[in-house]
mmCIF file of C-alpha atoms in Angstrom:
data_model
loop_
_atom_site.group_PDB
_atom_site.id
_atom_site.type_symbol
_atom_site.label_atom_id
_atom_site.label_comp_id
_atom_site.label_asym_id
_atom_site.label_seq_id
_atom_site.Cartn_x
_atom_site.Cartn_y
_atom_site.Cartn_z
ATOM 1 C CA MET O 1 -0.140 0.030 -0.091
ATOM 2 C CA THR O 2 0.975 3.527 -1.569
ATOM 3 C CA THR O 3 0.855 6.694 0.464
ATOM 4 C CA SER O 4 -1.883 7.616 -2.223
ATOM 5 C CA ASP O 5 -3.821 4.632 -1.102
ATOM 6 C CA THR O 6 -6.701 5.215 1.542
ATOM 7 C CA ALA O 7 -8.665 2.432 2.140
ATOM 8 C CA VAL O 8 -12.588 3.903 2.249
ATOM 9 C CA PRO O 9 -14.611 1.375 3.737
ATOM 10 C CA GLU O 10 -17.876 0.205 1.578
ATOM 11 C CA PRO O 11 -21.199 2.076 3.709
ATOM 12 C CA THR O 12 -23.497 0.116 4.850
ATOM 13 C CA PRO O 13 -26.993 -0.604 2.907
ATOM 14 C CA GLU O 14 -28.436 2.104 5.876
ATOM 15 C CA GLN O 15 -25.240 4.563 4.289
ATOM 16 C CA ALA O 16 -26.479 4.336 1.148
ATOM 17 C CA ALA O 17 -30.015 4.617 1.225
ATOM 18 C CA LEU O 18 -28.829 7.647 3.439
ATOM 19 C CA PHE O 19 -26.960 9.266 0.469
ATOM 20 C CA ALA O 20 -29.030 8.611 -2.182
ATOM 21 C CA ARG O 21 -32.185 10.776 -0.224
ATOM 22 C CA VAL O 22 -29.186 13.017 0.047
ATOM 23 C CA ARG O 23 -28.313 12.687 -3.666
ATOM 24 C CA ARG O 24 -32.137 13.059 -5.141
ATOM 25 C CA MET O 25 -32.364 16.349 -1.975
ATOM 26 C CA MET O 26 -30.638 18.293 -3.678
ATOM 27 C CA LEU O 27 -31.084 17.239 -7.305
ATOM 28 C CA ILE O 28 -34.659 19.045 -5.595
ATOM 29 C CA ALA O 29 -33.195 21.361 -4.785
ATOM 30 C CA GLY O 30 -30.908 22.301 -8.194
ATOM 31 C CA LEU O 31 -34.106 22.036 -10.595
ATOM 32 C CA THR O 32 -35.884 24.405 -8.111
ATOM 33 C CA THR O 33 -32.876 26.854 -7.857
ATOM 34 C CA ALA O 34 -33.181 26.613 -11.604
ATOM 35 C CA LEU O 35 -36.804 27.022 -12.234
ATOM 36 C CA ALA O 36 -36.483 30.236 -10.074
ATOM 37 C CA VAL O 37 -33.703 31.712 -11.745
ATOM 38 C CA CYS O 38 -35.484 30.686 -15.515
ATOM 39 C CA ALA O 39 -38.472 32.644 -13.988
ATOM 40 C CA VAL O 40 -36.478 36.083 -13.618
ATOM 41 C CA LEU O 41 -34.892 35.618 -16.468
ATOM 42 C CA ILE O 42 -38.027 35.503 -18.706
ATOM 43 C CA ALA O 43 -39.901 38.589 -16.691
ATOM 44 C CA VAL O 44 -37.090 40.408 -17.408
ATOM 45 C CA GLY O 45 -36.481 39.987 -20.668
ATOM 46 C CA TYR O 46 -40.563 40.366 -21.022
ATOM 47 C CA ARG O 47 -40.328 43.127 -19.261
ATOM 48 C CA LEU O 48 -37.476 44.460 -21.598
ATOM 49 C CA PHE O 49 -38.937 43.585 -24.741
ATOM 50 C CA LYS O 50 -42.048 45.087 -23.386
ATOM 51 C CA SER O 51 -40.486 48.620 -22.783
ATOM 52 C CA GLU O 52 -38.828 48.065 -26.221
ATOM 53 C CA GLY O 53 -41.520 49.052 -28.328
ATOM 54 C CA ARG O 54 -43.315 51.630 -26.149
ATOM 55 C CA ALA O 55 -40.358 53.962 -25.429
ATOM 56 C CA GLY O 56 -40.138 54.770 -29.659
ATOM 57 C CA GLU O 57 -42.660 56.383 -31.251
ATOM 58 C CA PRO O 58 -46.451 56.795 -30.569
ATOM 59 C CA SER O 59 -47.900 53.893 -32.136
ATOM 60 C CA SER O 60 -50.435 55.959 -33.948
ATOM 61 C CA ASN O 61 -50.123 59.753 -35.804
ATOM 62 C CA VAL O 62 -52.355 62.379 -33.259
ATOM 63 C CA THR O 63 -54.289 65.375 -34.350
ATOM 64 C CA ALA O 64 -54.677 67.854 -31.419
ATOM 65 C CA THR O 65 -56.645 70.523 -32.373
ATOM 66 C CA LEU O 66 -56.349 74.305 -31.045
ATOM 67 C CA PRO O 67 -59.286 76.667 -30.450
ATOM 68 C CA LYS O 68 -59.132 79.371 -33.014
ATOM 69 C CA GLY O 69 -56.855 81.711 -32.626
ATOM 70 C CA ALA O 70 -54.619 80.207 -30.191
ATOM 71 C CA LYS O 71 -51.134 80.068 -30.385
ATOM 72 C CA ILE O 72 -48.727 77.695 -28.651
ATOM 73 C CA VAL O 73 -46.257 79.935 -26.886
ATOM 74 C CA ALA O 74 -44.241 76.763 -25.320
ATOM 75 C CA THR O 75 -43.676 73.317 -24.717
ATOM 76 C CA GLY O 76 -42.163 71.030 -22.653
ATOM 77 C CA VAL O 77 -41.030 67.964 -21.118
ATOM 78 C CA ALA O 78 -41.858 66.869 -16.861
ATOM 79 C CA GLY O 79 -41.796 63.797 -15.960
ATOM 80 C CA ASP O 80 -43.875 60.832 -18.730
ATOM 81 C CA ARG O 81 -45.662 64.252 -19.523
ATOM 82 C CA LEU O 82 -45.885 66.826 -22.623
ATOM 83 C CA VAL O 83 -46.893 70.302 -21.483
ATOM 84 C CA VAL O 84 -47.864 72.752 -23.929
ATOM 85 C CA THR O 85 -48.218 76.486 -22.910
ATOM 86 C CA LEU O 86 -50.835 77.917 -25.233
ATOM 87 C CA ASP O 87 -52.027 81.834 -25.415
ATOM 88 C CA ILE O 88 -55.865 81.674 -26.246
ATOM 89 C CA GLY O 89 -57.102 85.498 -27.045
ATOM 90 C CA GLY O 90 -54.810 87.041 -24.264
ATOM 91 C CA ALA O 91 -55.846 84.351 -21.820
ATOM 92 C CA THR O 92 -53.196 81.476 -20.943
ATOM 93 C CA GLU O 93 -53.921 77.341 -21.148
ATOM 94 C CA ILE O 94 -51.686 74.386 -19.792
ATOM 95 C CA ARG O 95 -52.518 71.161 -22.066
ATOM 96 C CA THR O 96 -50.524 68.299 -20.914
ATOM 97 C CA PHE O 97 -50.618 64.803 -22.648
ATOM 98 C CA ASP O 98 -48.885 61.364 -22.039
ATOM 99 C CA ALA O 99 -45.305 60.936 -23.611
ATOM 100 C CA HIS O 100 -46.134 57.590 -24.301
ATOM 101 C CA THR O 101 -49.330 57.654 -25.714
ATOM 102 C CA LEU O 102 -50.100 60.882 -26.488
ATOM 103 C CA ARG O 103 -53.071 60.930 -25.310
ATOM 104 C CA PRO O 104 -54.540 64.357 -22.956
ATOM 105 C CA ALA O 105 -53.590 64.166 -19.713
ATOM 106 C CA GLY O 106 -54.853 66.983 -18.654
ATOM 107 C CA GLN O 107 -55.442 71.280 -18.913
ATOM 108 C CA LEU O 108 -55.290 73.902 -17.170
ATOM 109 C CA LYS O 109 -56.924 76.992 -17.877
ATOM 110 C CA PHE O 110 -55.915 80.783 -16.308
ATOM 111 C CA ALA O 111 -58.727 83.280 -16.587
ATOM 112 C CA ASN O 112 -58.211 87.188 -15.159
ATOM 113 C CA GLU O 113 -60.665 88.182 -12.024
ATOM 114 C CA PRO O 114 -63.535 90.649 -13.293
#
């Protein structure tokens, strides 16, 4: 017998059954972890794929009609809103639109006291 040879006794039937049970439990834990990682990757990929189509151009052409004689004074972006300031016959009005869909989100009119 050399120094690199080690004597490993054969496992008893109880030990062999225990080893098989531990291997089975490790296999179940490994498969569960792999399934969880796949689910997370699929969710992240789905979110990236869905946001890619939304972040670009709007899905359709939008025409916003202005009152007769209205002039656009200023435009701006506030968060996920497009802000348009209008001058309508001397009165100021602010209209907001969703930046992703360009749908109207709100309207604010300013009037002078009589």
